[in-house]
Coordinates of N, CA, C and O in Angstrom, one line a residue:
X1 N 0.9 -1.2 0.0 CA 0.0 0.0 0.0 C 0.9 1.2 0.0 O 1.8 1.3 0.8
X2 N 0.6 2.2 -0.9 CA 1.4 3.4 -0.9 C 0.5 4.5 -0.3 O -0.6 4.6 -0.5
X3 N 1.2 5.3 0.4 CA 0.5 6.5 1.1 C 0.9 7.7 0.4 O 2.1 8.0 0.2
X4 N -0.1 8.5 0.0 CA 0.2 9.8 -0.7 C 0.0 10.9 0.4 O -0.9 10.8 1.2
X5 N 0.9 11.8 0.3 CA 0.7 13.0 1.2 C 0.1 14.1 0.4 O 0.5 14.3 -0.8
X6 N -0.7 14.9 1.0 CA -1.4 16.0 0.3 C -0.9 17.3 0.9 O -0.6 17.5 2.0
X7 N -0.7 18.3 0.0 CA -0.3 19.6 0.4 C -1.2 20.6 -0.2 O -1.7 20.4 -1.3
X8 N -1.4 21.7 0.5 CA -2.3 22.8 -0.1 C -1.3 23.9 -0.5 O -0.6 24.5 0.3
X9 N -1.4 24.2 -1.8 CA -0.5 25.3 -2.3 C -1.5 26.3 -3.0 O -2.1 26.0 -4.0
X10 N -1.5 27.5 -2.5 CA -2.3 28.5 -3.1 C -3.8 28.1 -3.2 O -4.4 28.5 -4.2
X11 N -4.3 27.4 -2.3 CA -5.7 27.0 -2.3 C -6.0 25.7 -3.1 O -7.1 25.2 -3.0
X12 N -5.0 25.2 -3.8 CA -5.2 23.9 -4.5 C -4.5 22.8 -3.8 O -3.4 22.9 -3.3
X13 N -5.2 21.7 -3.7 CA -4.6 20.5 -3.1 C -3.8 19.7 -4.1 O -4.3 19.4 -5.2
X14 N -2.6 19.4 -3.8 CA -1.6 18.8 -4.7 C -1.2 17.5 -4.0 O -0.7 17.5 -2.8
X15 N -1.2 16.4 -4.7 CA -0.8 15.1 -4.2 C 0.7 15.0 -4.4 O 1.2 15.2 -5.5
X16 N 1.4 14.6 -3.3 CA 2.9 14.4 -3.5 C 3.1 13.0 -4.0 O 2.3 12.1 -3.9
X17 N 4.2 12.8 -4.7 CA 4.5 11.5 -5.3 C 4.7 10.5 -4.2 O 5.3 10.8 -3.1
X18 N 4.3 9.2 -4.4 CA 4.6 8.2 -3.4 C 6.1 8.0 -3.2 O 6.9 8.2 -4.1
X19 N 6.4 7.5 -2.0 CA 7.8 7.3 -1.7 C 8.3 6.2 -2.6 O 7.6 5.2 -2.9
X20 N 9.6 6.3 -3.1 CA 10.1 5.3 -3.9 C 10.3 4.0 -3.1 O 10.5 4.0 -1.9
X21 N 10.3 2.8 -3.8 CA 10.5 1.6 -3.1 C 11.9 1.5 -2.4 O 12.8 2.2 -2.9
X22 N 12.0 0.8 -1.3 CA 13.3 0.6 -0.6 C 14.2 -0.3 -1.4 O 15.4 -0.3 -1.1
X23 N 13.7 -1.0 -2.4 CA 14.5 -1.9 -3.2 C 13.6 -2.7 -4.0 O 12.4 -2.4 -4.1
X24 N 14.1 -3.7 -4.7 CA 13.3 -4.6 -5.5 C 13.6 -6.1 -5.1 O 14.7 -6.4 -4.7
X25 N 12.6 -6.9 -5.3 CA 12.7 -8.3 -5.1 C 12.5 -8.9 -6.5 O 11.5 -8.6 -7.2
X26 N 13.4 -9.8 -6.9 CA 13.2 -10.5 -8.2 C 13.0 -11.9 -7.9 O 13.9 -12.6 -7.3
X27 N 11.9 -12.5 -8.4 CA 11.5 -13.9 -8.2 C 11.6 -14.5 -9.6 O 11.0 -14.1 -10.5
X28 N 12.4 -15.6 -9.7 CA 12.6 -16.3 -10.9 C 11.8 -17.6 -10.8 O 12.0 -18.4 -9.9
X29 N 10.9 -17.8 -11.8 CA 10.1 -19.1 -11.9 C 10.8 -19.8 -13.1 O 10.9 -19.4 -14.2
X30 N 11.4 -21.0 -12.8 CA 12.1 -21.7 -13.8 C 11.2 -22.4 -14.8 O 10.0 -22.7 -14.5
X31 N 11.7 -22.6 -16.0 CA 11.0 -23.4 -17.0 C 11.3 -24.8 -16.8 O 12.4 -25.3 -16.7
X32 N 10.2 -25.6 -16.5 CA 10.4 -27.0 -16.2 C 9.9 -27.9 -17.4 O 9.0 -27.5 -18.1
X33 N 10.7 -28.9 -17.7 CA 10.3 -29.8 -18.8 C 9.5 -31.0 -18.2 O 10.1 -32.0 -17.8
X34 N 8.2 -30.8 -18.1 CA 7.4 -31.9 -17.6 C 6.2 -32.1 -18.5 O 5.9 -31.2 -19.4
X35 N 5.6 -33.2 -18.5 CA 4.5 -33.5 -19.4 C 3.3 -32.6 -19.2 O 2.7 -32.1 -20.2
X36 N 2.9 -32.3 -18.0 CA 1.8 -31.4 -17.7 C 2.2 -30.3 -16.9 O 2.4 -30.4 -15.7
X37 N 2.4 -29.1 -17.5 CA 2.9 -28.0 -16.7 C 1.8 -27.0 -16.4 O 0.9 -26.7 -17.2
X38 N 1.7 -26.6 -15.1 CA 0.8 -25.6 -14.6 C 1.6 -24.5 -14.0 O 2.6 -24.8 -13.2
X39 N 1.2 -23.3 -14.2 CA 1.9 -22.2 -13.6 C 1.7 -22.3 -12.1 O 0.6 -22.6 -11.6
X40 N 2.8 -22.0 -11.3 CA 2.6 -22.1 -9.8 C 1.9 -20.9 -9.2 O 1.8 -19.8 -9.7
X41 N 1.2 -21.2 -8.1 CA 0.7 -20.2 -7.2 C 1.9 -19.8 -6.4 O 2.8 -20.6 -6.0
X42 N 2.1 -18.4 -6.2 CA 3.3 -17.9 -5.5 C 2.8 -16.9 -4.5 O 2.0 -16.0 -4.8
X43 N 3.4 -17.0 -3.3 CA 3.2 -15.9 -2.2 C 4.5 -15.4 -1.8 O 5.5 -16.1 -1.7
X44 N 4.6 -14.0 -1.7 CA 5.8 -13.4 -1.3 C 5.4 -12.5 -0.1 O 4.5 -11.7 -0.1
X45 N 6.1 -12.7 1.1 CA 5.8 -11.9 2.3 C 7.1 -11.7 3.1 O 8.1 -12.4 2.9
X46 N 7.0 -10.7 4.0 CA 8.1 -10.4 4.9 C 7.5 -10.6 6.3 O 6.3 -10.4 6.6
X47 N 8.4 -11.0 7.2 CA 8.0 -11.0 8.6 C 9.2 -10.7 9.5 O 10.4 -10.9 9.0
X48 N 9.0 -10.2 10.7 CA 10.2 -9.9 11.5 C 11.0 -11.1 11.8 O 10.4 -12.2 12.0
X49 N 12.3 -11.0 11.8 CA 13.2 -12.2 12.0 C 12.9 -12.9 13.3 O 13.0 -14.1 13.4
X50 N 12.5 -12.2 14.4 CA 12.2 -12.8 15.7 C 10.8 -13.3 15.8 O 10.4 -13.8 16.9
X51 N 10.1 -13.3 14.7 CA 8.7 -13.7 14.7 C 7.8 -12.5 14.8 O 8.2 -11.4 15.2
X52 N 6.6 -12.6 14.4 CA 5.6 -11.5 14.4 C 4.7 -11.6 13.2 O 4.7 -12.5 12.5
X53 N 3.9 -10.5 13.0 CA 3.0 -10.5 12.0 C 3.6 -10.5 10.6 O 4.6 -9.7 10.4
X54 N 3.1 -11.2 9.7 CA 3.6 -11.3 8.3 C 2.9 -10.2 7.5 O 1.7 -9.9 7.7
X55 N 3.6 -9.7 6.5 CA 3.0 -8.7 5.5 C 3.2 -9.3 4.1 O 4.3 -9.5 3.6
X56 N 2.0 -9.6 3.5 CA 2.0 -10.2 2.2 C 2.3 -9.1 1.2 O 1.7 -8.0 1.2
X57 N 3.3 -9.3 0.3 CA 3.7 -8.3 -0.7 C 3.2 -8.7 -2.1 O 2.9 -7.8 -2.9
X58 N 3.0 -10.0 -2.4 CA 2.5 -10.4 -3.7 C 1.9 -11.8 -3.5 O 2.3 -12.6 -2.7
X59 N 0.8 -12.0 -4.2 CA 0.1 -13.3 -4.2 C -0.4 -13.6 -5.6 O -1.2 -12.8 -6.1
X60 N 0.2 -14.6 -6.3 CA -0.1 -14.9 -7.7 C -0.9 -16.2 -7.7 O -0.4 -17.2 -7.3
X61 N -2.1 -16.1 -8.2 CA -3.0 -17.3 -8.2 C -4.0 -17.1 -9.4 O -4.0 -16.1 -10.1
X62 N -4.8 -18.1 -9.6 CA -5.8 -18.1 -10.7 C -6.9 -17.2 -10.3 O -7.9 -17.7 -9.8
X63 N -6.8 -15.9 -10.6 CA -7.8 -14.9 -10.1 C -9.0 -15.0 -11.0 O -10.1 -14.5 -10.5
X64 N -9.0 -15.5 -12.2 CA -10.2 -15.6 -13.0 C -11.0 -16.8 -12.8 O -12.2 -16.9 -13.2
X65 N -10.5 -17.8 -12.1 CA -11.3 -19.0 -11.9 C -12.3 -18.8 -10.9 O -12.0 -18.4 -9.8
X66 N -13.6 -19.1 -11.2 CA -14.7 -18.9 -10.2 C -15.6 -20.2 -10.3 O -15.3 -21.2 -10.9
X67 N -16.7 -20.1 -9.6 CA -17.6 -21.2 -9.6 C -17.4 -22.1 -8.4 O -17.0 -21.6 -7.3
X68 N -17.7 -23.4 -8.6 CA -17.7 -24.3 -7.5 C -16.2 -24.5 -6.9 O -16.0 -24.8 -5.8
X69 N -15.2 -24.3 -7.8 CA -13.8 -24.4 -7.4 C -13.1 -23.2 -7.8 O -12.4 -23.2 -8.8
X70 N -13.2 -22.1 -7.0 CA -12.5 -20.9 -7.4 C -11.0 -21.0 -7.2 O -10.5 -21.9 -6.6
X71 N -10.3 -20.1 -7.9 CA -8.8 -20.1 -7.8 C -8.3 -20.0 -6.4 O -7.2 -20.5 -6.0
X72 N -9.1 -19.4 -5.5 CA -8.7 -19.3 -4.1 C -8.7 -20.6 -3.3 O -8.1 -20.7 -2.3
X73 N -9.4 -21.6 -3.9 CA -9.5 -22.9 -3.2 C -8.1 -23.5 -2.9 O -8.0 -24.1 -1.8
X74 N -7.2 -23.3 -3.7 CA -5.9 -24.0 -3.6 C -4.8 -23.1 -2.9 O -3.7 -23.5 -2.8
X75 N -5.2 -22.0 -2.5 CA -4.2 -21.1 -1.8 C -3.7 -21.8 -0.5 O -2.5 -21.5 -0.1
X76 N -4.4 -22.6 0.1 CA -4.0 -23.3 1.3 C -2.8 -24.2 1.0 O -2.1 -24.6 1.9
X77 N -2.6 -24.6 -0.3 CA -1.4 -25.3 -0.6 C -0.1 -24.6 -0.4 O 1.0 -25.1 -0.4
X78 N -0.2 -23.2 -0.3 CA 1.0 -22.4 0.0 C 1.0 -22.4 1.6 O 0.6 -21.5 2.2
X79 N 1.4 -23.6 2.1 CA 1.1 -23.9 3.5 C 1.8 -22.9 4.5 O 1.2 -22.5 5.5
X80 N 3.0 -22.5 4.3 CA 3.7 -21.6 5.2 C 3.0 -20.2 5.2 O 2.7 -19.6 6.3
X81 N 2.7 -19.7 4.0 CA 2.1 -18.4 3.9 C 0.6 -18.5 4.5 O 0.2 -17.6 5.2
X82 N -0.1 -19.6 4.2 CA -1.4 -19.7 4.7 C -1.5 -19.7 6.2 O -2.3 -19.0 6.8
X83 N -0.5 -20.4 6.9 CA -0.5 -20.4 8.4 C 0.0 -19.0 8.9 O -0.4 -18.7 10.0
X84 N 0.8 -18.3 8.2 CA 1.3 -17.0 8.7 C 0.3 -15.9 8.5 O 0.6 -14.8 8.9
X85 N -0.8 -16.1 7.9 CA -1.8 -15.0 7.8 C -2.6 -15.0 6.5 O -3.5 -14.2 6.3
X86 N -2.2 -15.9 5.6 CA -2.9 -15.9 4.3 C -4.4 -16.2 4.5 O -5.2 -15.7 3.7
X87 N -4.7 -17.1 5.4 CA -6.1 -17.5 5.5 C -7.0 -16.3 6.0 O -8.2 -16.3 5.7
X88 N -6.4 -15.3 6.6 CA -7.2 -14.2 7.0 C -7.2 -13.0 6.0 O -7.9 -12.0 6.3
X89 N -6.5 -13.1 4.9 CA -6.4 -12.0 4.0 C -7.6 -12.0 3.1 O -8.1 -13.0 2.6
X90 N -8.3 -10.9 3.0 CA -9.5 -10.7 2.2 C -9.0 -10.6 0.7 O -8.3 -9.7 0.4
X91 N -9.5 -11.5 -0.1 CA -9.1 -11.5 -1.5 C -10.2 -11.1 -2.4 O -11.3 -11.4 -2.2
X92 N -9.9 -10.5 -3.6 CA -8.6 -10.1 -4.0 C -8.1 -8.9 -3.2 O -8.9 -8.0 -2.8
X93 N -6.8 -8.8 -2.9 CA -6.2 -7.8 -2.1 C -5.6 -6.8 -3.1 O -4.7 -7.1 -3.9
X94 N -6.0 -5.5 -3.0 CA -5.5 -4.5 -3.9 C -4.0 -4.3 -3.8 O -3.4 -4.3 -2.7
X95 N -3.3 -4.3 -4.9 CA -1.8 -4.1 -4.9 C -1.1 -5.4 -4.5 O 0.2 -5.4 -4.5
X96 N -1.8 -6.5 -4.2 CA -1.1 -7.7 -3.8 C -1.4 -8.9 -4.7 O -0.6 -9.6 -5.2
X97 N -2.7 -9.1 -4.9 CA -3.2 -10.2 -5.8 C -2.9 -10.0 -7.2 O -3.0 -8.9 -7.7
X98 N -2.7 -11.1 -7.9 CA -2.5 -11.0 -9.3 C -2.5 -12.4 -9.9 O -2.5 -13.4 -9.2
X99 N -2.5 -12.5 -11.2 CA -2.5 -13.7 -11.9 C -1.2 -14.5 -11.8 O -0.2 -13.9 -11.5
X100 N -1.3 -15.8 -12.0 CA -0.1 -16.6 -12.0 C 0.9 -16.1 -13.1 O 0.5 -15.4 -14.0
X101 N 2.2 -16.3 -12.9 CA 3.2 -15.8 -13.8 C 3.8 -17.0 -14.6 O 4.0 -18.1 -14.1
X102 N 4.2 -16.6 -15.8 CA 4.9 -17.6 -16.7 C 6.4 -17.7 -16.2 O 6.8 -16.9 -15.5
X103 N 7.1 -18.7 -16.7 CA 8.5 -18.8 -16.3 C 9.2 -17.6 -16.7 O 9.0 -17.0 -17.7
X104 N 10.2 -17.2 -15.9 CA 11.0 -16.0 -16.1 C 11.2 -15.2 -14.8 O 10.8 -15.7 -13.8
X105 N 11.8 -14.1 -14.9 CA 12.1 -13.2 -13.8 C 11.0 -12.2 -13.6 O 10.6 -11.5 -14.6
X106 N 10.5 -12.0 -12.4 CA 9.4 -11.1 -12.1 C 9.9 -10.2 -10.9 O 10.4 -10.7 -9.9
X107 N 9.6 -8.9 -11.1 CA 10.1 -7.9 -10.1 C 9.0 -7.4 -9.2 O 7.9 -7.1 -9.8
X108 N 9.2 -7.3 -7.9 CA 8.2 -6.7 -7.0 C 8.9 -5.6 -6.2 O 10.1 -5.8 -5.8
X109 N 8.3 -4.5 -6.0 CA 9.0 -3.4 -5.2 C 9.0 -3.8 -3.7 O 8.0 -4.4 -3.2
X110 N 10.1 -3.5 -3.0 CA 10.1 -3.7 -1.6 C 9.5 -2.4 -1.0 O 10.0 -1.3 -1.3
X111 N 8.5 -2.5 -0.1 CA 7.8 -1.3 0.4 C 8.8 -0.4 1.1 O 9.6 -0.7 1.8
X112 N 8.6 0.9 0.8 CA 9.4 2.0 1.3 C 9.1 2.2 2.8 O 9.9 2.8 3.6
X113 N 7.9 1.7 3.3 CA 7.5 2.0 4.6 C 7.9 0.9 5.6 O 7.4 0.9 6.8
X114 N 8.8 0.0 5.2 CA 9.3 -1.0 6.2 C 10.2 -0.4 7.2 O 11.1 0.4 6.8
X115 N 9.9 -0.6 8.4 CA 10.7 0.1 9.5 C 12.1 -0.6 9.5 O 12.3 -1.8 9.2
X116 N 13.1 0.2 9.9 CA 14.5 -0.4 10.0 C 14.4 -1.6 11.0 O 13.8 -1.6 12.0
X117 N 15.1 -2.6 10.6 CA 15.2 -3.8 11.4 C 15.6 -5.1 10.6 O 16.0 -4.9 9.4
X118 N 15.5 -6.2 11.2 CA 15.8 -7.5 10.6 C 14.6 -8.3 10.3 O 13.7 -8.5 11.2
X119 N 14.4 -8.7 9.1 CA 13.3 -9.5 8.6 C 13.7 -10.7 7.9 O 14.9 -10.9 7.6
X120 N 12.7 -11.5 7.5 CA 12.9 -12.7 6.6 C 12.0 -12.5 5.5 O 10.8 -12.2 5.6
X121 N 12.5 -12.5 4.3 CA 11.7 -12.4 3.0 C 11.4 -13.9 2.7 O 12.3 -14.7 2.6
X122 N 10.2 -14.2 2.5 CA 9.7 -15.5 2.2 C 9.1 -15.6 0.8 O 8.3 -14.7 0.5
X123 N 9.4 -16.5 0.0 CA 8.8 -16.8 -1.3 C 8.4 -18.2 -1.4 O 9.3 -19.1 -1.2
X124 N 7.1 -18.5 -1.5 CA 6.7 -19.9 -1.5 C 5.9 -20.1 -2.8 O 5.1 -19.3 -3.3
X125 N 6.1 -21.3 -3.4 CA 5.4 -21.7 -4.7 C 4.9 -23.1 -4.5 O 5.5 -23.9 -3.9
X126 N 3.7 -23.3 -5.1 CA 3.1 -24.6 -5.1 C 2.4 -24.7 -6.5 O 1.8 -23.8 -7.0
X127 N 2.6 -25.9 -7.1 CA 2.1 -26.1 -8.5 C 1.3 -27.4 -8.5 O 1.7 -28.4 -8.0
X128 N 0.2 -27.3 -9.3 CA -0.7 -28.5 -9.5 C 0.2 -29.5 -10.2 O 0.9 -29.2 -11.2
X129 N 0.1 -30.8 -9.8 CA 0.8 -31.9 -10.4 C 2.3 -31.6 -10.3 O 3.1 -32.1 -11.1
X130 N 2.7 -30.8 -9.4 CA 4.1 -30.4 -9.2 C 4.5 -30.5 -7.7 O 3.9 -31.2 -6.9
X131 N 5.4 -29.7 -7.3 CA 5.8 -29.7 -5.9 C 5.5 -28.4 -5.2 O 4.7 -27.5 -5.7
X132 N 6.1 -28.2 -4.1 CA 5.9 -27.0 -3.3 C 7.3 -26.7 -2.8 O 8.1 -27.6 -2.4
X133 N 7.6 -25.4 -2.7 CA 9.0 -25.0 -2.3 C 8.9 -23.6 -1.6 O 8.1 -22.7 -2.0
X134 N 9.7 -23.5 -0.5 CA 9.8 -22.2 0.2 C 11.2 -21.8 0.2 O 12.1 -22.5 0.6
X135 N 11.5 -20.5 -0.2 CA 12.8 -19.9 -0.2 C 12.8 -18.8 0.8 O 11.9 -17.9 0.7
X136 N 13.7 -18.7 1.7 CA 13.8 -17.6 2.7 C 15.1 -16.9 2.5 O 16.2 -17.5 2.3
X137 N 15.0 -15.5 2.5 CA 16.2 -14.7 2.3 C 16.2 -13.7 3.5 O 15.2 -13.0 3.8
X138 N 17.3 -13.7 4.2 CA 17.5 -12.7 5.3 C 17.4 -11.3 4.7 O 18.0 -11.0 3.7
X139 N 16.7 -10.4 5.4 CA 16.5 -9.0 4.9 C 16.7 -8.0 6.1 O 16.2 -8.2 7.1
X140 N 17.6 -7.1 5.8 CA 17.9 -6.0 6.8 C 17.4 -4.7 6.1 O 17.8 -4.4 5.0
X141 N 16.7 -3.9 6.9 CA 16.2 -2.6 6.4 C 17.0 -1.6 7.2 O 16.9 -1.6 8.5
X142 N 17.7 -0.6 6.6 CA 17.7 -0.3 5.2 C 18.2 -1.5 4.4 O 19.1 -2.2 4.9
X143 N 17.6 -1.7 3.2 CA 17.9 -2.9 2.4 C 19.3 -3.0 2.0 O 20.0 -2.0 1.6
X144 N 19.8 -4.2 2.1 CA 21.1 -4.6 1.5 C 20.9 -5.7 0.5 O 19.9 -6.5 0.7
X145 N 21.7 -5.9 -0.4 CA 21.6 -6.9 -1.4 C 21.7 -8.3 -0.8 O 22.4 -8.5 0.2
X146 N 20.8 -9.2 -1.2 CA 20.8 -10.6 -0.7 C 20.3 -11.5 -1.8 O 19.6 -11.1 -2.7
X147 N 20.6 -12.8 -1.7 CA 20.2 -13.7 -2.7 C 20.0 -15.1 -2.1 O 20.8 -15.5 -1.2
X148 N 19.1 -15.9 -2.6 CA 18.9 -17.3 -2.3 C 18.3 -18.0 -3.5 O 17.8 -17.3 -4.4
X149 N 18.3 -19.3 -3.5 CA 17.8 -20.0 -4.7 C 17.1 -21.2 -4.3 O 17.4 -21.9 -3.4
X150 N 16.0 -21.5 -5.1 CA 15.2 -22.7 -4.9 C 15.9 -23.8 -5.7 O 16.9 -23.6 -6.4
X151 N 15.3 -25.0 -5.6 CA 15.9 -26.1 -6.3 C 15.0 -26.7 -7.3 O 15.5 -27.5 -8.2
X152 N 13.7 -26.5 -7.3 CA 12.9 -27.0 -8.3 C 11.7 -26.1 -8.7 O 11.5 -25.8 -9.9
X153 N 10.9 -25.7 -7.8 CA 9.7 -24.8 -8.2 C 10.1 -23.4 -8.3 O 9.4 -22.6 -8.9
X154 N 11.1 -23.0 -7.6 CA 11.6 -21.6 -7.7 C 13.1 -21.5 -8.1 O 13.8 -22.4 -7.8
X155 N 13.4 -20.5 -8.8 CA 14.8 -20.3 -9.2 C 15.4 -19.3 -8.2 O 15.1 -19.3 -7.0
X156 N 16.2 -18.3 -8.7 CA 16.8 -17.3 -7.8 C 15.8 -16.4 -7.3 O 14.9 -16.0 -8.0
X157 N 16.0 -16.0 -6.0 CA 15.2 -14.9 -5.4 C 16.3 -13.9 -5.0 O 17.2 -14.2 -4.2
X158 N 16.2 -12.7 -5.6 CA 17.2 -11.7 -5.4 C 16.6 -10.4 -4.8 O 15.6 -10.0 -5.3
X159 N 17.3 -9.9 -3.8 CA 16.9 -8.6 -3.2 C 18.0 -7.6 -3.6 O 19.1 -7.8 -3.4
X160 N 17.5 -6.5 -4.2 CA 18.4 -5.5 -4.6 C 18.0 -4.2 -3.9 O 16.9 -3.8 -3.9
X161 N 19.0 -3.6 -3.3 CA 18.8 -2.3 -2.5 C 18.7 -1.2 -3.5 O 19.2 -1.2 -4.6
X162 N 17.9 -0.2 -3.1 CA 17.7 1.0 -3.9 C 19.0 1.9 -3.9 O 19.8 2.0 -3.1

């Protein structure tokens, strides 16, 4: 969520530009050679290193699927995210929810309003007729570059400081 500040200049209200992101997160979804490929559901969130409330930054799932088996039905397969607060997130969530992504590198802004401290960046993927994987990257705010890599459902997860 971005917060805009308003200023009054000469009787006119002017919106200030949102704060730039503290950095970027790049999540790589590998191209897999399997008979039946389905794009993975992916959750990206941060939580304090010592434990505490999780903040979901991105959630990629089948947003168009509805009816008796909506796309949200399988979000519980993202087990770590689901237990950390996913089950209580009202979906679709503005600025967080989005469609599944094709193989490749995808960039997410690191929120500028994260307070200084030590966090864990979590990226979890689950795929129909595939596996599930959780990649964790230590995160210090102000942001410093960091990197971790998955072994099958996720590729490199890179944090780049602004």
